[in-house]
XYZ file of N, CA, C and O in Angstrom:
616
model
N 1.386 -7.990 8.896
C 0.468 -7.538 7.923
C 0.629 -5.865 7.816
O 0.612 -5.238 8.869
N 0.792 -5.309 6.735
C 0.911 -3.817 6.620
C -0.387 -3.173 6.748
O -1.482 -3.701 6.327
N -0.450 -2.104 7.431
C -1.622 -1.223 7.569
C -1.901 -0.555 6.198
O -1.002 -0.061 5.613
N -3.124 -0.608 5.828
C -3.495 0.050 4.454
C -4.038 1.509 4.784
O -4.810 1.735 5.577
N -3.405 2.383 4.151
C -3.685 3.818 4.243
C -4.225 4.285 2.923
O -3.611 4.255 1.852
N -5.521 4.609 2.940
C -6.167 5.351 1.750
C -6.003 6.869 1.830
O -6.420 7.377 2.930
N -5.601 7.425 0.865
C -5.473 8.886 0.771
C -6.424 9.459 -0.279
O -6.362 9.092 -1.398
N -7.106 10.350 0.164
C -8.081 11.202 -0.773
C -7.833 12.575 -0.659
O -8.043 13.183 0.416
N -7.235 13.153 -1.728
C -6.896 14.550 -1.732
C -7.322 15.271 -2.978
O -7.472 14.663 -4.112
N -7.658 16.509 -2.940
C -8.148 17.307 -4.075
C -6.943 17.706 -4.893
O -5.833 17.812 -4.298
N -7.141 17.848 -6.222
C -6.073 18.309 -7.041
C -6.760 18.924 -8.344
O -7.875 18.695 -8.545
N -5.935 19.599 -9.107
C -6.499 20.056 -10.363
C -6.262 21.552 -10.572
O -5.855 22.225 -9.600
N -6.675 22.033 -11.662
C -6.604 23.422 -11.985
C -7.185 24.395 -11.040
O -6.651 25.412 -10.760
N -8.353 23.933 -10.355
C -9.042 24.901 -9.432
C -8.383 24.879 -8.159
O -8.550 26.020 -7.476
N -7.739 23.875 -7.640
C -7.246 23.825 -6.317
C -5.776 23.747 -6.263
O -5.174 23.699 -5.173
N -5.132 23.323 -7.358
C -3.665 23.174 -7.319
C -3.296 21.779 -6.865
O -4.152 20.739 -6.863
N -1.972 21.655 -6.396
C -1.454 20.354 -6.001
C -1.066 20.398 -4.448
O -0.528 19.486 -4.028
N -1.425 21.483 -3.762
C -0.953 21.586 -2.430
C -1.561 20.449 -1.489
O -0.754 19.838 -0.706
N -2.791 20.081 -1.832
C -3.409 18.958 -1.056
C -2.627 17.616 -1.348
O -2.418 16.803 -0.385
N -2.220 17.397 -2.525
C -1.609 16.149 -2.921
C -0.228 16.176 -2.218
O 0.203 15.136 -1.643
N 0.541 17.333 -2.285
C 1.903 17.351 -1.757
C 1.852 17.152 -0.236
O 2.630 16.395 0.349
N 0.849 17.760 0.432
C 0.795 17.621 1.924
C 0.475 16.088 2.348
O 1.117 15.609 3.226
N -0.290 15.422 1.486
C -0.752 14.157 1.732
C 0.526 13.132 1.519
O 0.727 12.178 2.159
N 1.239 13.520 0.407
C 2.520 12.645 0.105
C 3.468 12.741 1.225
O 4.127 11.727 1.540
N 3.521 13.937 1.930
C 4.495 13.961 2.995
C 4.051 13.030 4.197
O 4.859 12.199 4.661
N 2.821 13.127 4.560
C 2.313 12.153 5.607
C 2.331 10.653 5.093
O 2.765 9.783 5.954
N 2.027 10.421 3.897
C 2.062 9.081 3.337
C 3.388 8.556 3.310
O 3.646 7.264 3.569
N 4.322 9.299 2.925
C 5.850 8.834 3.038
C 6.191 8.375 4.401
O 6.924 7.431 4.643
N 5.792 9.176 5.410
C 6.088 8.871 6.763
C 5.508 7.533 7.067
O 6.228 6.776 7.705
N 4.254 7.329 6.822
C 3.533 6.078 7.121
C 4.232 4.910 6.425
O 4.393 3.823 6.997
N 4.634 5.166 5.222
C 5.244 4.124 4.376
C 6.572 3.726 4.979
O 6.874 2.475 5.035
N 7.305 4.656 5.394
C 8.632 4.320 6.135
C 8.474 3.476 7.348
O 9.340 2.684 7.839
N 7.133 3.639 7.984
C 6.915 2.829 9.162
C 6.093 1.653 8.868
O 5.413 1.233 9.806
N 6.031 1.180 7.664
C 5.377 -0.100 7.275
C 4.014 -0.115 6.786
O 3.439 -1.104 6.498
N 3.406 1.187 6.606
C 2.050 1.141 6.082
C 2.124 1.055 4.467
O 3.162 1.268 3.890
N 0.964 0.693 3.934
C 0.831 0.646 2.407
C -0.137 1.798 1.898
O -1.310 1.611 1.877
N 0.551 2.959 1.658
C -0.397 4.047 1.202
C -0.883 3.820 -0.325
O -0.083 3.406 -1.151
N -2.193 4.200 -0.395
C -2.879 4.099 -1.751
C -3.570 5.399 -1.948
O -4.406 5.809 -1.168
N -3.156 6.179 -3.081
C -3.860 7.337 -3.364
C -5.026 7.072 -4.283
O -5.012 6.426 -5.245
N -6.136 7.504 -3.774
C -7.393 7.358 -4.576
C -7.736 8.592 -5.410
O -8.160 9.566 -4.833
N -7.470 8.542 -6.724
C -7.491 9.588 -7.594
C -8.372 9.205 -8.806
O -8.375 7.998 -9.131
N -8.883 10.154 -9.517
C -9.471 9.847 -10.835
C -8.462 9.705 -11.839
O -7.392 10.298 -11.757
N -8.633 8.786 -12.806
C -7.638 8.552 -13.879
C -7.404 9.843 -14.627
O -6.284 9.915 -15.127
N -8.283 10.717 -14.775
C -7.994 12.074 -15.452
C -7.390 12.950 -14.632
O -7.163 14.195 -15.023
N -7.084 12.617 -13.453
C -6.386 13.532 -12.461
C -4.975 13.928 -12.941
O -4.271 13.096 -13.216
N -4.683 15.219 -12.931
C -3.265 15.628 -13.402
C -2.230 15.047 -12.348
O -1.026 15.053 -12.789
N -2.655 14.677 -11.190
C -1.659 14.333 -10.134
C -1.396 12.868 -10.309
O -0.287 12.404 -9.659
N -1.939 12.057 -11.086
C -1.575 10.579 -11.149
C -0.140 10.381 -11.460
O 0.528 9.578 -10.767
N 0.375 10.869 -12.575
C 1.822 10.790 -12.810
C 2.723 11.185 -11.699
O 3.677 10.593 -11.501
N 2.421 12.314 -11.162
C 3.188 12.960 -10.080
C 3.327 11.838 -8.886
O 4.376 11.516 -8.344
N 2.251 11.481 -8.437
C 2.043 10.521 -7.307
C 2.783 9.235 -7.626
O 3.544 8.608 -6.747
N 2.609 8.746 -8.734
C 3.177 7.514 -9.159
C 4.765 7.654 -9.123
O 5.526 6.796 -8.776
N 5.211 8.756 -9.671
C 6.682 9.102 -9.780
C 7.363 9.071 -8.419
O 8.530 8.963 -8.229
N 6.524 9.400 -7.367
C 7.045 9.377 -5.921
C 6.975 8.026 -5.283
O 7.261 7.849 -4.092
N 6.607 6.955 -6.053
C 6.567 5.543 -5.637
C 5.379 5.197 -4.933
O 5.359 4.087 -4.245
N 4.305 5.940 -5.044
C 2.969 5.469 -4.418
C 2.011 4.778 -5.456
O 2.180 5.041 -6.626
N 1.243 3.961 -4.912
C 0.191 3.255 -5.653
C -0.950 4.233 -5.910
O -1.342 4.980 -4.906
N -1.509 4.303 -7.052
C -2.719 5.085 -7.439
C -3.756 4.253 -7.896
O -3.485 3.205 -8.770
N -4.991 4.372 -7.320
C -6.142 3.545 -7.912
C -7.283 4.578 -8.155
O -7.462 5.506 -7.321
N -8.082 4.252 -9.065
C -9.324 4.973 -9.342
C -10.323 4.298 -8.412
O -10.374 3.160 -8.209
N -11.331 5.201 -7.864
C -12.320 4.713 -6.996
C -13.594 5.125 -7.610
O -13.698 6.184 -8.246
N -14.696 4.227 -7.327
C -15.940 4.638 -7.718
C -17.151 4.632 -6.715
O -18.224 4.944 -7.050
N -16.627 4.251 -5.489
C -17.703 4.119 -4.384
C -17.071 4.577 -3.056
O -15.898 4.488 -2.876
N -17.947 4.880 -2.198
C -17.615 5.267 -0.780
C -16.828 4.046 -0.110
O -16.022 4.105 0.619
N -17.444 2.872 -0.372
C -16.876 1.661 0.208
C -15.481 1.398 -0.066
O -14.636 0.990 0.703
N -15.052 1.812 -1.330
C -13.528 1.766 -1.761
C -12.725 2.676 -0.885
O -11.518 2.440 -0.584
N -13.293 3.868 -0.521
C -12.570 4.889 0.271
C -12.317 4.293 1.571
O -11.159 4.367 2.205
N -13.260 3.669 2.218
C -13.221 3.417 3.612
C -12.649 2.019 3.814
O -12.576 1.466 4.957
N -12.313 1.241 2.719
C -11.620 -0.125 2.858
C -10.183 0.092 3.217
O -9.240 -0.149 2.394
N -9.975 0.428 4.478
C -8.615 0.690 4.890
C -8.511 0.713 6.432
O -9.488 0.840 7.156
N -7.272 0.569 6.949
C -7.055 0.675 8.431
C -6.886 2.183 8.819
O -7.312 2.660 9.854
N -6.300 2.952 7.776
C -6.210 4.444 8.048
C -6.599 5.102 6.727
O -6.457 4.687 5.718
N -7.261 6.274 7.031
C -7.782 7.098 5.940
C -7.269 8.590 6.174
O -7.468 9.101 7.307
N -6.689 9.082 5.117
C -6.344 10.474 5.097
C -6.978 11.198 4.177
O -7.014 10.955 2.974
N -7.675 12.439 4.517
C -8.491 13.169 3.618
C -8.005 14.633 3.731
O -7.904 15.193 4.815
N -7.813 15.251 2.594
C -7.427 16.612 2.473
C -8.274 17.198 1.228
O -7.858 17.120 0.178
N -9.490 17.775 1.684
C -10.347 18.142 0.627
C -11.166 19.444 0.996
O -11.727 19.368 2.207
N -11.346 20.262 0.112
C -12.257 21.433 0.250
C -13.571 20.993 -0.455
O -14.664 21.614 -0.178
N -13.522 20.046 -1.402
C -14.625 19.797 -2.353
C -15.683 18.882 -1.628
O -16.821 18.755 -2.034
N -15.261 18.180 -0.609
C -16.230 17.146 0.215
C -17.129 18.033 1.049
O -16.704 18.942 1.725
N -18.409 17.595 1.197
C -19.380 18.248 1.964
C -19.482 17.626 3.352
O -18.794 16.684 3.615
N -20.212 18.245 4.240
C -20.361 17.848 5.578
C -20.902 16.402 5.748
O -20.390 15.645 6.578
N -21.830 16.037 4.852
C -22.348 14.772 4.995
C -21.391 13.679 4.518
O -21.312 12.585 5.212
N -20.414 14.069 3.610
C -19.393 13.108 3.374
C -18.385 12.857 4.681
O -18.170 11.624 4.971
N -18.111 13.872 5.331
C -17.265 13.790 6.538
C -18.131 13.040 7.720
O -17.467 12.210 8.500
N -19.350 13.267 7.766
C -20.254 12.612 8.697
C -20.235 11.010 8.439
O -20.119 10.233 9.369
N -20.298 10.664 7.299
C -20.336 9.275 6.908
C -18.885 8.662 7.265
O -18.766 7.566 7.660
N -17.773 9.449 6.986
C -16.476 8.934 7.194
C -16.293 8.628 8.709
O -15.646 7.736 9.164
N -16.928 9.547 9.554
C -16.717 9.442 11.052
C -17.312 8.164 11.473
O -16.960 7.622 12.646
N -18.174 7.428 10.770
C -18.899 6.232 11.223
C -18.051 4.937 10.920
O -18.597 3.893 11.244
N -17.106 5.112 10.040
C -16.333 3.845 9.702
C -15.326 3.463 10.720
O -14.895 4.179 11.563
N -15.037 2.144 10.575
C -13.957 1.546 11.532
C -12.610 1.751 11.043
O -11.938 0.766 10.566
N -12.017 2.858 10.965
C -10.750 3.145 10.452
C -10.215 4.378 11.262
O -11.031 5.214 11.689
N -8.957 4.515 11.417
C -8.321 5.730 12.009
C -8.421 6.805 10.968
O -7.738 6.677 9.876
N -9.177 7.877 11.200
C -9.455 8.911 10.339
C -8.586 10.189 10.623
O -8.617 10.648 11.700
N -7.789 10.524 9.549
C -6.926 11.798 9.675
C -7.449 12.828 8.626
O -7.690 12.416 7.425
N -7.752 14.047 9.156
C -8.263 15.102 8.258
C -7.101 16.270 8.330
O -6.744 16.669 9.396
N -6.881 16.748 7.134
C -6.122 17.954 6.953
C -7.110 19.059 6.537
O -7.857 18.915 5.520
N -7.166 20.123 7.272
C -8.221 21.212 6.978
C -7.453 22.564 7.342
O -6.897 22.664 8.509
N -7.727 23.467 6.473
C -7.054 24.879 6.666
C -7.981 25.779 7.412
O -7.312 26.834 7.901
N -9.226 25.489 7.616
C -10.141 26.499 8.218
C -10.727 26.253 9.606
O -10.995 27.157 10.270
N -11.100 24.955 9.824
C -11.708 24.659 11.109
C -13.187 25.061 11.192
O -13.643 25.233 12.212
N -13.915 25.226 10.001
C -15.172 25.770 10.107
C -16.308 24.637 9.822
O -17.472 24.961 9.771
N -15.798 23.438 9.470
C -16.769 22.455 9.185
C -17.075 21.571 10.294
O -16.141 21.372 11.150
N -18.175 20.781 10.319
C -18.449 19.761 11.279
C -17.782 18.496 10.885
O -18.071 17.831 9.956
N -16.612 18.260 11.622
C -15.752 17.075 11.266
C -15.440 16.324 12.571
O -15.168 16.937 13.504
N -15.672 15.018 12.542
C -15.272 14.233 13.642
C -14.237 13.249 13.035
O -14.427 12.522 12.086
N -13.088 13.227 13.766
C -11.914 12.362 13.273
C -10.979 12.064 14.344
O -11.087 12.329 15.628
N -10.107 11.151 14.116
C -9.040 10.745 15.095
C -7.944 11.702 15.280
O -7.359 11.905 16.300
N -7.482 12.247 14.103
C -6.381 13.228 14.028
C -6.775 14.258 13.074
O -7.174 14.040 12.060
N -6.506 15.603 13.572
C -6.868 16.724 12.880
C -5.659 17.640 12.579
O -4.878 17.875 13.626
N -5.348 17.917 11.412
C -4.180 18.765 11.049
C -4.528 20.085 10.548
O -5.426 20.187 9.562
N -3.929 21.161 11.138
C -4.170 22.490 10.546
C -2.778 23.179 10.790
O -2.487 23.510 12.025
N -1.981 23.329 9.820
C -0.555 23.857 9.959
C -0.526 25.319 9.813
O 0.755 25.894 9.925
N -1.641 26.073 9.827
C -1.532 27.459 9.566
C -0.968 28.248 10.803
O -1.192 27.807 11.908
N -0.317 29.254 10.566
C 0.270 30.111 11.820
C -0.882 30.655 12.574
O -0.606 30.716 13.810
N -1.976 30.774 12.107
C -3.201 31.329 12.889
C -4.062 30.196 13.448
O -5.097 30.508 13.953
N -3.672 28.887 13.306
C -4.518 27.852 13.604
C -4.925 27.851 15.139
O -6.069 27.586 15.522
N -4.122 28.316 16.048
C -4.420 28.374 17.480
C -5.525 29.409 17.755
O -6.266 29.299 18.751
N -5.779 30.338 16.841
C -6.770 31.334 17.060
C -8.139 31.020 16.378
O -9.136 31.762 16.559
N -8.181 29.923 15.702
C -9.443 29.512 15.130
C -10.369 28.835 16.128
O -10.075 28.264 17.055
N -11.740 28.837 15.789
C -12.657 28.288 16.629
C -12.927 26.882 16.062
O -13.450 26.711 14.977
N -12.580 25.832 16.980
C -12.752 24.460 16.564
C -13.975 23.912 17.172
O -13.955 22.624 17.409
N -14.935 24.605 17.551
C -16.100 24.065 18.323
C -16.823 23.111 17.358
O -17.536 22.270 17.989
N -16.850 23.125 16.094
C -17.536 22.225 15.223
C -16.638 20.898 15.098
O -17.133 19.930 14.477
N -15.437 20.959 15.391
C -14.549 19.793 15.122
C -14.306 18.976 16.347
O -14.115 19.481 17.458
N -14.431 17.674 16.188
C -14.188 16.818 17.231
C -13.086 15.815 16.915
O -13.213 15.101 15.895
N -11.994 15.763 17.694
C -10.959 14.972 17.419
C -10.162 14.480 18.618
O -10.174 15.197 19.585
N -9.576 13.317 18.523
C -8.723 12.861 19.646
C -7.407 13.581 19.811
O -6.936 13.642 20.819
N -6.953 13.875 18.624
C -5.508 14.613 18.515
C -5.709 15.766 17.531
O -6.182 15.722 16.456
N -5.203 16.845 18.020
C -5.140 18.142 17.245
C -3.671 18.436 16.991
O -2.960 18.515 17.935
N -3.236 18.619 15.719
C -1.941 19.099 15.396
C -2.020 20.337 14.679
O -2.373 20.556 13.521
N -1.886 21.441 15.444
C -2.180 22.782 15.128
C -0.913 23.665 15.096
O -0.020 23.621 15.956
N -0.868 24.471 13.948
C 0.216 25.552 14.000
C 1.360 25.014 13.144
O 1.450 23.984 12.519
N 2.342 26.004 13.013
C 3.496 25.787 12.125
C 4.443 24.635 12.548
O 5.205 24.177 11.821
N 4.306 24.252 13.777
C 5.158 23.081 14.238
C 4.702 21.795 13.427
O 5.575 20.821 13.467
N 3.575 21.744 12.836
C 3.086 20.575 12.116
C 3.016 20.864 10.708
O 2.186 20.221 9.949
N 3.719 21.793 10.121
C 3.839 22.145 8.749
C 4.290 20.890 7.936
O 5.232 20.350 8.293
N 3.562 20.537 6.899
C 3.723 19.249 6.157
C 4.660 19.651 5.026
O 4.212 19.980 3.911
N 6.001 19.604 5.225
C 6.946 20.006 4.168
C 7.752 18.749 3.855
O 8.084 17.999 4.672
N 8.020 18.545 2.630
C 8.766 17.471 2.112
C 10.181 17.329 2.655
O 10.849 18.317 2.958
N 10.547 16.106 2.929
C 12.022 15.922 3.461
C 12.992 16.369 2.492
O 14.141 16.725 2.849
N 12.638 16.437 1.174
C 13.495 16.920 0.169
C 14.051 18.353 0.469
O 15.195 18.684 0.267
N 13.166 19.149 1.083
C 13.485 20.507 1.512
C 14.587 20.505 2.551
O 15.584 21.124 2.426
N 14.415 19.635 3.517
C 15.388 19.600 4.615
C 16.684 18.958 4.229
O 17.679 19.173 4.763
N 16.595 17.910 3.286
C 17.742 17.132 2.850
C 18.835 18.105 1.973
O 19.892 17.698 1.729
N 18.307 19.161 1.636
C 19.139 20.230 0.887
C 20.404 20.643 1.607
O 21.418 20.846 1.140
N 20.215 20.744 3.000
C 21.358 21.222 3.850
C 21.614 22.707 3.562
O 20.838 23.355 2.917
N 22.655 23.114 4.021
C 22.997 24.593 3.763
C 23.570 24.786 2.360
O 24.453 24.152 1.950
N 23.011 25.668 1.563
C 23.382 25.887 0.286
C 23.497 27.472 0.083
O 22.608 28.271 0.652
N 24.521 27.768 -0.693
C 24.698 29.180 -1.093
C 23.530 29.681 -1.945
O 23.262 28.971 -2.959
N 23.000 30.726 -1.636
C 21.953 31.443 -2.538
C 22.634 32.382 -3.360
O 23.276 33.331 -2.932
N 22.433 32.331 -4.630
C 23.065 33.153 -5.561
C 22.173 34.476 -5.638
O 20.967 34.390 -5.830
N 22.857 35.643 -5.811
C 22.061 36.886 -5.802
C 22.335 37.634 -7.125
O 22.949 37.308 -8.020
């Protein structure tokens, strides 16, 4: 049985597509190892076509229960409030959070912050079993590394 991975990431004109791209990197890794990633997006999300073009399933969701109906949950969001994260912490799923600042009260199983300054942040509000901090955990597409050495034209 494949593990179900639900992915919830912000996108749109206000926040861009960085959250979506970071989540696609992790989702691709889990997919290669047998998980079934599902991106939970609004139908009017500009990212729907992009995510589908990368071979992922996209579903619209309307309730919290749909978000937590998974074995693994990955969230990359500035738009969700602390109470949302507190509710997520109580579900029976492996919870992964991507967060750039470390200033929110978050309890999760795996916490990702790939900023160069991550080691200097105060994570006293964050509780996690695993911390992936700093540039060693930068979520960059394999497409970047598959380029190999190429000549740059000047």
